[in-house]
Coordinates of C-alpha atoms in Angstrom, one line a residue:
X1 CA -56.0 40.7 153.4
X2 CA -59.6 41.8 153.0
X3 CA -61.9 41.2 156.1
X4 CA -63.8 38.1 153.6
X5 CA -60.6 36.5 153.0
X6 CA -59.9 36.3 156.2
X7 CA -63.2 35.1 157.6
X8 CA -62.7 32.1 154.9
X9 CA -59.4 30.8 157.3
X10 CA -58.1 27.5 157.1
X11 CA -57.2 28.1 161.0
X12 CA -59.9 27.4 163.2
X13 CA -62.3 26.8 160.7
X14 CA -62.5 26.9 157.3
X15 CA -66.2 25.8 156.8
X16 CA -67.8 26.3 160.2
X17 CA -69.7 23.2 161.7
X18 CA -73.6 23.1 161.8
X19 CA -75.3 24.1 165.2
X20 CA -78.6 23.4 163.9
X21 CA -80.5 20.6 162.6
X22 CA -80.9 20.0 159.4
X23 CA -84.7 20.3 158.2
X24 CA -86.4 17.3 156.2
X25 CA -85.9 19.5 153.3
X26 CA -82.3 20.1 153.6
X27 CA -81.6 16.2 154.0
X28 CA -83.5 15.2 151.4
X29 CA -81.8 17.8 148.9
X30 CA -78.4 16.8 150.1
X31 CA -79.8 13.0 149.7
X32 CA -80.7 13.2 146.3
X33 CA -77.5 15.2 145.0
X34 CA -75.6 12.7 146.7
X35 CA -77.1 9.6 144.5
X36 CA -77.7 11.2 141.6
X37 CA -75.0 13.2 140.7
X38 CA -71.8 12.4 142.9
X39 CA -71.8 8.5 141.7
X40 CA -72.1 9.8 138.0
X41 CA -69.2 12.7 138.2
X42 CA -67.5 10.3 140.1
X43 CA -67.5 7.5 137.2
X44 CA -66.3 9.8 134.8
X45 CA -63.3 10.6 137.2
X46 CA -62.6 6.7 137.4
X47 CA -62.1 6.9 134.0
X48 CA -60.7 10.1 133.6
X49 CA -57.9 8.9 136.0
X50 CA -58.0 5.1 134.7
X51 CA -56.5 6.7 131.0
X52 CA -54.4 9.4 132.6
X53 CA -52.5 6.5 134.5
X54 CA -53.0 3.5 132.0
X55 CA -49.0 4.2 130.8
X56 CA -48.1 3.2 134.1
X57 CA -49.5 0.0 133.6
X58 CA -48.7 -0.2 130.3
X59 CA -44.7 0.5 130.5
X60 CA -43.1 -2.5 132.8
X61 CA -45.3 -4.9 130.7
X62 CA -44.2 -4.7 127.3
X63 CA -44.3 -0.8 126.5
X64 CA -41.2 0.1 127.5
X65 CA -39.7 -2.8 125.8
X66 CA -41.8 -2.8 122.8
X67 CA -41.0 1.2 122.1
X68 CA -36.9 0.8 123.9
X69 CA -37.7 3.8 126.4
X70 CA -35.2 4.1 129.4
X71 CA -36.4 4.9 132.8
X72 CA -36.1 8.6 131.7
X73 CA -38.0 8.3 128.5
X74 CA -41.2 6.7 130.2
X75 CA -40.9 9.9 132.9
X76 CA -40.9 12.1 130.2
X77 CA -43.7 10.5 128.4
X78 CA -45.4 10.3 131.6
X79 CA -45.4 13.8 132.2
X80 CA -45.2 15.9 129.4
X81 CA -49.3 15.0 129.6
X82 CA -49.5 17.9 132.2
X83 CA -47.8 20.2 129.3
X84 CA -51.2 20.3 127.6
X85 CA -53.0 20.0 130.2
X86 CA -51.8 23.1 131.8
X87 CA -51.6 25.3 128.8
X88 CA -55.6 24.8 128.0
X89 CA -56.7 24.4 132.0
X90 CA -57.9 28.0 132.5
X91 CA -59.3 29.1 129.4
X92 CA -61.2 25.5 129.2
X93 CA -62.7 26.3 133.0
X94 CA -63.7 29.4 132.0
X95 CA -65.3 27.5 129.0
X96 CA -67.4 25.5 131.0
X97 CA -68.7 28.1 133.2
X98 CA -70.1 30.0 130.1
X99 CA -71.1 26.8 128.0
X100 CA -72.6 24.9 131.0
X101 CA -71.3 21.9 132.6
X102 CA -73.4 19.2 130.5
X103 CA -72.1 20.5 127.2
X104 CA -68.7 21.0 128.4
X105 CA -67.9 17.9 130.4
X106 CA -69.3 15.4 127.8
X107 CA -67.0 17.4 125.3
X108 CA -64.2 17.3 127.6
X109 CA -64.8 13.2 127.8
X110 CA -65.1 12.0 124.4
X111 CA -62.5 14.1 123.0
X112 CA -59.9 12.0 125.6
X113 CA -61.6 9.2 124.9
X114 CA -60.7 9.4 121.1
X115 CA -57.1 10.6 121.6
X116 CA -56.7 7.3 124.2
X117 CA -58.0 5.2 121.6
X118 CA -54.9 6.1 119.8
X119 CA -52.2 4.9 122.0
X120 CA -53.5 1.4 120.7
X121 CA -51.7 1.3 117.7
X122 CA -48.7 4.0 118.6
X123 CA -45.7 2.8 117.2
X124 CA -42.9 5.2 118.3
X125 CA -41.0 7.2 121.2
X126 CA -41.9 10.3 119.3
X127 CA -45.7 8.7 118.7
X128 CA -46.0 8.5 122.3
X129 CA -45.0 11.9 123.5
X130 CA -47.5 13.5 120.3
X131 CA -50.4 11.6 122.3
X132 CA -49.2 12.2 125.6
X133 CA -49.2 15.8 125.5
X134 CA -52.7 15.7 123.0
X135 CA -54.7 13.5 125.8
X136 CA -53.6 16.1 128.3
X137 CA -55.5 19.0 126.3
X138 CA -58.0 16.4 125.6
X139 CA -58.5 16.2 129.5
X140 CA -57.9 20.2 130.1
X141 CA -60.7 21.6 132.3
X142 CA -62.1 17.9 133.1
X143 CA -60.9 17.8 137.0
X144 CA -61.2 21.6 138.1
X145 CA -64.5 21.5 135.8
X146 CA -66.4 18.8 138.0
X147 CA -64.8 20.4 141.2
X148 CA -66.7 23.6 140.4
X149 CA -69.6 22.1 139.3
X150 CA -70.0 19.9 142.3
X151 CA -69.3 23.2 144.6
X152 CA -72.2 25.0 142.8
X153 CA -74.9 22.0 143.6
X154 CA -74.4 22.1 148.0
X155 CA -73.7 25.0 150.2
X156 CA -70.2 25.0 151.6
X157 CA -71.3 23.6 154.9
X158 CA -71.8 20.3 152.7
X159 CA -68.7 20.0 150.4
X160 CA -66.1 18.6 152.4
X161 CA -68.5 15.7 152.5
X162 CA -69.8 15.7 148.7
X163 CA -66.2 16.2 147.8
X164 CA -64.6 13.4 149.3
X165 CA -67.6 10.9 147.9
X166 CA -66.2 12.6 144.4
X167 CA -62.6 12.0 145.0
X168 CA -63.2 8.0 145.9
X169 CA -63.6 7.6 142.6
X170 CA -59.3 8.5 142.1
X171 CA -58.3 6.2 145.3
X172 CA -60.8 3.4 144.2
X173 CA -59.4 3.6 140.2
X174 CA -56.4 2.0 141.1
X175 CA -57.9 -0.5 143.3
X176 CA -60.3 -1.7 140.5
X177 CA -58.4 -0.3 137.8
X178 CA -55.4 -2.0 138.0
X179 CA -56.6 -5.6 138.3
X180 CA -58.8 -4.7 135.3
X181 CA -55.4 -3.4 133.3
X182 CA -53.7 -6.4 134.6
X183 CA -56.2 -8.9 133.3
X184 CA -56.7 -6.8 130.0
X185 CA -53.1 -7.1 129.6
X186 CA -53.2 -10.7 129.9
X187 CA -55.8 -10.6 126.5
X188 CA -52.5 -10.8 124.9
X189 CA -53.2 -12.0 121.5
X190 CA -56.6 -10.1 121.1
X191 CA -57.6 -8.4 118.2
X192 CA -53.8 -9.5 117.0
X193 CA -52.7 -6.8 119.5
X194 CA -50.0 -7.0 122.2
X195 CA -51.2 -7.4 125.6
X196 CA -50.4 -3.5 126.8
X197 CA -52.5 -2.3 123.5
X198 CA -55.6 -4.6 124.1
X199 CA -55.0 -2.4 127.7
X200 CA -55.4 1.1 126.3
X201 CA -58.3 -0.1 123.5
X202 CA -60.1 -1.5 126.6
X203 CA -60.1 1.7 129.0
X204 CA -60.4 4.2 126.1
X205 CA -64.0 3.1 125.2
X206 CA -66.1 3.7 128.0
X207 CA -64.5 7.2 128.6
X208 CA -66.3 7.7 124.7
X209 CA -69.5 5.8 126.0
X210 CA -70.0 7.9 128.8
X211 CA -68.8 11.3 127.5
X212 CA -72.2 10.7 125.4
X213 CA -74.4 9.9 128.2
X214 CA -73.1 13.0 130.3
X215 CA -75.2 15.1 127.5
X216 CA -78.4 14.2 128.7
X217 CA -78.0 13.0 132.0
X218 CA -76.5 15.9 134.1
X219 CA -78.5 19.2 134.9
X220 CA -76.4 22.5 135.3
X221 CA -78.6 24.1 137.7
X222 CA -80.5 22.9 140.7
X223 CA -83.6 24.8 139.4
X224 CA -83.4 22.6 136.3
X225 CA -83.4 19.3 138.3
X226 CA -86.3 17.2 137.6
X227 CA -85.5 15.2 140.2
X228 CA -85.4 17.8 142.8
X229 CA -89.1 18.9 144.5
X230 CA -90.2 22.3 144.5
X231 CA -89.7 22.6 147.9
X232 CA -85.7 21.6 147.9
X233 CA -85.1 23.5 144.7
X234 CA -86.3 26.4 147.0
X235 CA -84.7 25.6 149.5
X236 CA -81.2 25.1 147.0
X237 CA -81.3 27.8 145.1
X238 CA -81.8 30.2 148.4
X239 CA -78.8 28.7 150.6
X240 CA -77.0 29.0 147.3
X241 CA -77.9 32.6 146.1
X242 CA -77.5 33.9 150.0
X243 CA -73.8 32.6 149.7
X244 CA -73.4 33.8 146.4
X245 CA -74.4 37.7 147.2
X246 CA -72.2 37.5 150.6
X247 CA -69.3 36.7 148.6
X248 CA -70.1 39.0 145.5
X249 CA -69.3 41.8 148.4
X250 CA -65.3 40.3 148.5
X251 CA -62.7 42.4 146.8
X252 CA -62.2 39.4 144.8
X253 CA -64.8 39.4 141.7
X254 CA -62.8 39.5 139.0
X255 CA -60.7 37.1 137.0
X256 CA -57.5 39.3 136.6
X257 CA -57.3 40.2 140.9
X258 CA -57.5 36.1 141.3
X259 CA -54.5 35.9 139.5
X260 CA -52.8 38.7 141.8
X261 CA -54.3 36.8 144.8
X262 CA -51.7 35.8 147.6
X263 CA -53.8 33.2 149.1
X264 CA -54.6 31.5 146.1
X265 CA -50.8 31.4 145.1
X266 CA -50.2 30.1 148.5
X267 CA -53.2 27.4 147.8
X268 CA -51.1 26.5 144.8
X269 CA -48.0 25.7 146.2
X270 CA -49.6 23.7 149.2
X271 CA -51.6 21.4 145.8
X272 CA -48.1 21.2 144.5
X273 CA -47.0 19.4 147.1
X274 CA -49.8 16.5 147.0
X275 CA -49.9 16.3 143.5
X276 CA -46.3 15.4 143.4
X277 CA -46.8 12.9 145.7
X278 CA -49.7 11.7 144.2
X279 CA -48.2 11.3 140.4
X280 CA -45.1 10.0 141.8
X281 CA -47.0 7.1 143.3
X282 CA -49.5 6.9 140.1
X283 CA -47.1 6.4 137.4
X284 CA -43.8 4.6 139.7
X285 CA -45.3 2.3 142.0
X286 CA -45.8 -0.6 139.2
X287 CA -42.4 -0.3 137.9
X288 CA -41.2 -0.3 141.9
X289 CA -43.2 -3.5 142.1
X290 CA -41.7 -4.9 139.2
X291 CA -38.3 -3.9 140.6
X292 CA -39.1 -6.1 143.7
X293 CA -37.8 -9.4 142.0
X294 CA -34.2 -7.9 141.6
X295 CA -34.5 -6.2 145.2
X296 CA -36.0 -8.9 147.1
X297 CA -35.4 -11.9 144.7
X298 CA -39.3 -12.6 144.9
X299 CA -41.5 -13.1 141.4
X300 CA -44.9 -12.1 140.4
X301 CA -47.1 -12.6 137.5
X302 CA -49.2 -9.6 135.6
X303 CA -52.3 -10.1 137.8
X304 CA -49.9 -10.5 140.9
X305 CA -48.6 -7.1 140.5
X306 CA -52.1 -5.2 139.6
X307 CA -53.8 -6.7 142.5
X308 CA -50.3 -5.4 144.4
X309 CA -50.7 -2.1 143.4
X310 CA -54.0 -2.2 144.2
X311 CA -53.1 -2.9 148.1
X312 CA -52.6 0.8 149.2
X313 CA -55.3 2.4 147.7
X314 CA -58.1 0.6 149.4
X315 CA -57.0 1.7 152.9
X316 CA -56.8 5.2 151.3
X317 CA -60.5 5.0 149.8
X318 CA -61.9 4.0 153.6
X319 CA -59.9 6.8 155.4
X320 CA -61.0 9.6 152.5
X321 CA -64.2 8.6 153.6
X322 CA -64.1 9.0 157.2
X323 CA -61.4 12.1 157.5
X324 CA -63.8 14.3 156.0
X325 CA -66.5 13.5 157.9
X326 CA -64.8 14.4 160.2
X327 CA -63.7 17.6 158.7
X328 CA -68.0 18.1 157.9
X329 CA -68.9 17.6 161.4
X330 CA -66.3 20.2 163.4
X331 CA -65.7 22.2 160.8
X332 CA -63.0 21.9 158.5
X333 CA -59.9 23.0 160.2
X334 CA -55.6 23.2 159.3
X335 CA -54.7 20.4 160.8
X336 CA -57.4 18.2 158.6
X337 CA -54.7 19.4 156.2
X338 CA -51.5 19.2 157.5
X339 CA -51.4 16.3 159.5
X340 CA -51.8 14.2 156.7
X341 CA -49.2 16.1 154.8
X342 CA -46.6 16.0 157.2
X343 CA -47.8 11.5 157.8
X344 CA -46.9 11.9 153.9
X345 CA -44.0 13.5 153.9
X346 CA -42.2 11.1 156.5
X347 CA -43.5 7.8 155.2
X348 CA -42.6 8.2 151.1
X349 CA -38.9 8.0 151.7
X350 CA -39.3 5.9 154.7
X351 CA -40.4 2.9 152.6
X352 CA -37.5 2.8 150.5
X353 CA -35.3 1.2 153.1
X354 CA -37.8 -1.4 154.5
X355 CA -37.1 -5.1 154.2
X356 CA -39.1 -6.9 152.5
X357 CA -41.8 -6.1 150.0
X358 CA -44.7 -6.1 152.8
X359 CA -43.1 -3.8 154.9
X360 CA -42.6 -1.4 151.7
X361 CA -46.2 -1.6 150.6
X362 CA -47.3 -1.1 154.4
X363 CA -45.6 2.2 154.4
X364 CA -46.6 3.4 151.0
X365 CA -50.1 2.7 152.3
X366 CA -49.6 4.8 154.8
X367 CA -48.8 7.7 152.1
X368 CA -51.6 7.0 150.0
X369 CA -53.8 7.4 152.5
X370 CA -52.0 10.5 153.7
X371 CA -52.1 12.1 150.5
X372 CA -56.3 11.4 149.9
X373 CA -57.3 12.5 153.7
X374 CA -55.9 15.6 152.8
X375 CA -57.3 16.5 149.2
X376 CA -61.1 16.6 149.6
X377 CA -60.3 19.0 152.9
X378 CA -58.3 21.0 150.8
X379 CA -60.7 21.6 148.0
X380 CA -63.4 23.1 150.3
X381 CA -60.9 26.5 150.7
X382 CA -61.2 28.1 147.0
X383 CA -64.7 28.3 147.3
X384 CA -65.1 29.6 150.5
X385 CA -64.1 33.5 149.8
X386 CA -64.6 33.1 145.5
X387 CA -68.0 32.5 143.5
X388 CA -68.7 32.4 140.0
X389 CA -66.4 33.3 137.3
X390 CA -63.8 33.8 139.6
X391 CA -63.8 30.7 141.6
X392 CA -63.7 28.8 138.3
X393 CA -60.6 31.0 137.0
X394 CA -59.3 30.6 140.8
X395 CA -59.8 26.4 140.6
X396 CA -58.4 26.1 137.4
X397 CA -55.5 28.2 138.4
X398 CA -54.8 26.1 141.5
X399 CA -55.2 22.6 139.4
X400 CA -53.4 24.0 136.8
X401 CA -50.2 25.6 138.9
X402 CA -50.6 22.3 141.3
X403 CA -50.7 20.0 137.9
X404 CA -47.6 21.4 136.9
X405 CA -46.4 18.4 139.8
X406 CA -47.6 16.5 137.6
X407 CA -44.8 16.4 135.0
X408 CA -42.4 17.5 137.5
X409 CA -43.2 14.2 139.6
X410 CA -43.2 11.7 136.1
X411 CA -39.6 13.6 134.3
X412 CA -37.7 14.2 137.8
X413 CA -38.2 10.7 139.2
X414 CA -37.5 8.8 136.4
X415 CA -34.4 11.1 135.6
X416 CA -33.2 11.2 139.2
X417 CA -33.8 7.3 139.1
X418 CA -32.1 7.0 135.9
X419 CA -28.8 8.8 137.0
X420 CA -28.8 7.3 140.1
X421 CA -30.0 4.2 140.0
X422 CA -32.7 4.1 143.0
X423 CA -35.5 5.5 144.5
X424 CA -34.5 7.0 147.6
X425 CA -33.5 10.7 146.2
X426 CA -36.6 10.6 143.8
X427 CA -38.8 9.4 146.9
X428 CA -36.7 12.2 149.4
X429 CA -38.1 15.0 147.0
X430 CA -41.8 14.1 147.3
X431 CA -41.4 13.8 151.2
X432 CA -39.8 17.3 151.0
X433 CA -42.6 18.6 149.2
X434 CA -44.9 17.2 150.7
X435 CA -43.4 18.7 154.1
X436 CA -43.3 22.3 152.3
X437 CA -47.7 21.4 152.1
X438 CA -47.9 20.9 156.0
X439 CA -45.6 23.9 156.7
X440 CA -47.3 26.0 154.3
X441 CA -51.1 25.1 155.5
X442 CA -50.0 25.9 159.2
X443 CA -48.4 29.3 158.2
X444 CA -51.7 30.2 156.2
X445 CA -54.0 29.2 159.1
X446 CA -51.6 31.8 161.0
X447 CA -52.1 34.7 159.1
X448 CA -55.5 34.2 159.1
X449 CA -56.0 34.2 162.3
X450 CA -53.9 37.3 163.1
X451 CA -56.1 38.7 160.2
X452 CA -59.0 38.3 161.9
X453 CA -57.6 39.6 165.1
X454 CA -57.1 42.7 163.8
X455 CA -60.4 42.9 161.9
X456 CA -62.2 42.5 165.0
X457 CA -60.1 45.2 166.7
X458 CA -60.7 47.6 164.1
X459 CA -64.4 46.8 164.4
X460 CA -64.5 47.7 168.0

């Protein structure tokens, strides 16, 4: 490991707390990125995630019956999005850093937008997987893409903060999102359409809608800001170039020796792990919900079970809020990591043998907010020995090798479910993987801190 890899550690800290005040001009820079641009990149993730996850609302209320999948077929449908996705994630990254983020992002979003549109009228099993696996190279590039270009507006110090404002937007989808799919489900009727396709026509809109506005509304550079005085452009562009030309002097600047990169590999399999976990929850926990009539003998209506699903994803927006704070103030360290990893990995299978449906949506609160305490932190790490071309091949590698979760999480536990006939093997794999995270993260922060040992010994 080269002596700037190892200075980047996720051991004792892997973005170094402040020791100095921040000047007027630093906090008003920060300030204004943080209103201006995070709440925008941070809509079109709402939405981005709203149609990713809209078959999960759509499926135990009328798609799965209108289209006769089994459990297996709606896992399958569910995840063969990440197929596309993945096969288009790193060339579309690259795309974006040599188009420019505006261009490329407001591409990204109407193009999804069009192919969600679709699922209004789909009529088929075979329909369904056609537009499954087209949205996901619809929304190829979209997530890594506003990761990057996030990272490229604050100097690291900053983006465990502006990172975890960003990635409210995913927590705070499903707590807004699903009462809105619930009660657009209930327009049963509308345009002469079945309540789960008035669903998909109303979130596929806005992501059109706003794809347009991102043309003229975001900047790609802070010199190009308008908004920005001279003075914090200065003061921007400095902090950012004087990170820039330290990392340029890595043995990491091209594409090809990411790819050959042990730490990045090692970053992918610890995203693996969450992204399970996540997708799992995503595109299961309203058909587990549904399940709690036959489980628990208990009934609830559409709106009932949105507002339910809703429940542990609020806690989870308030705690991605504070745990990387934290992570900002003393410097972002492992165990901002894998503490919530291994919380995660207990409580998933732990709430499969709880009593009563509060108990169960207690504990899978406590997962939810597991899994987003950890993701903001973890994003901070791929920037912090990469720049340029090959942070954004690096990014998109990690998404796309982490993403790959993504259909593992949607086919595995609705086959597993379908051959067995629960959720307690399906839910034992996520904790497992989620456990391979935290073990992973603490073996990492080791290296790196032997690494550094012995780079300081050779030095003297």
């Amino acid at each position: 490991m080269s002596k700037v890899s190892a200075a980047a550690t996720t051991g004792q800290s892997a973005t170094k707390p402040s020791t100095t005040t921040p000047s007027a001009v630093e906090q008003s820079a920060i300030r204004k990125i943080s209103w201006r641009l995070v709440p925008f990149v941070g809509l079109m993730f709402f939405i981005n995630f709203l149609d990713r996850t809209a078959i999960s609302f759509a499926g135990p209320n009328g798609m799965n019956t209108d289209l006769a999948l089994t459990v297996a077929q709606f896992g399958l449908a569910s995840g063969i999005f990440f197929i596309g996705y993945i096969l288009l994630e790193v060339p579309s990254n690259l795309a974006l850093h040599r188009f420019g983020a505006r261009k490329w992002l407001s591409r990204i979003m109407v193009s999804w937008g069009i192919v969600s549109l679709l699922f209004t009228w789909v009529s088929s099993i075979e329909g369904l997987y056609i537009l499954r696996f087209l949205l996901g190279i619809a929304e190829a590039g979209f997530f890594p893409g506003a990761i990057l270009f996030l990272s490229m507006w604050v100097p690291a110090r900053y983006r465990s903060r502006i990172l975890s404002l960003f990635y409210l937007a995913q927590p705070l989808t499903v707590v807004l999102g699903a009462p809105l799919a619930a009660w657009l489900i209930e327009q049963h009727g509308l345009f002469g359409l079945s309540g789960w396709r008035v669903m998909f026509l109303g979130v596929s809109v806005p992501a059109i809608i706003v794809g347009i506005i991102t043309w003229f509304y975001l900047v790609d550079r802070p010199a190009d800001a308008k908004w920005l005085n001279a003075d914090e452009k200065r003061w921007l562009v400095s902090e950012l170039e004087s990170e820039h030309a330290t990392k340029n002097h890595s043995k990491h600047p091209s594409v090809m020796t990411v790819m050959f990169n042990k730490r990045v590999w090692v970053l992918c399999l610890i995203y693996f792990g969450f992204i399970y976990g996540l997708y799992a929850l995503a595109f299961f926990l309203p058909t587990i919900i549904a399940g709690f009539q036959q489980q628990f003998g208990t009934t609830f209506n559409v709106m009932d079970k949105g507002l339910i699903t809703a429940i542990p994803y609020l806690p989870a927006a308030i705690v991605m809020y504070f745990w990387p704070r934290d992570a900002t103030r003393r410097g972002c360290r492992s165990w901002h990591i894998a503490i919530p990893a291994l919380t995660g990995a207990i409580s998933i299978p732990l709430a499969l043998f709880m009593e009563s449906p509060t108990a169960t949506i207690a504990v899978i609160t406590v997962t939810a907010c597991s899994i987003f305490a950890a993701l903001p932190n973890f994003w901070t790490l791929p920037t912090q020995f990469l720049t340029g071309a090959s942070a954004a091949a690096a990014i998109a590698l990690i998404n796309t090798i982490g993403n790959v979760a993504g259909f593992s999480a949607g086919y595995i536990t609705g086959a597993v479910r379908g051959v067995t006939g629960t959720y307690v093997l399906p839910m034992m794999i996520v904790g497992g993987l989620m456990l391979l995270s935290a073990v992973l993260i603490v073996l990492l922060s080791r290296s790196d801190r032997v690494s550094k040992a012995v780079s300081a010994t050779q030095e003297h």
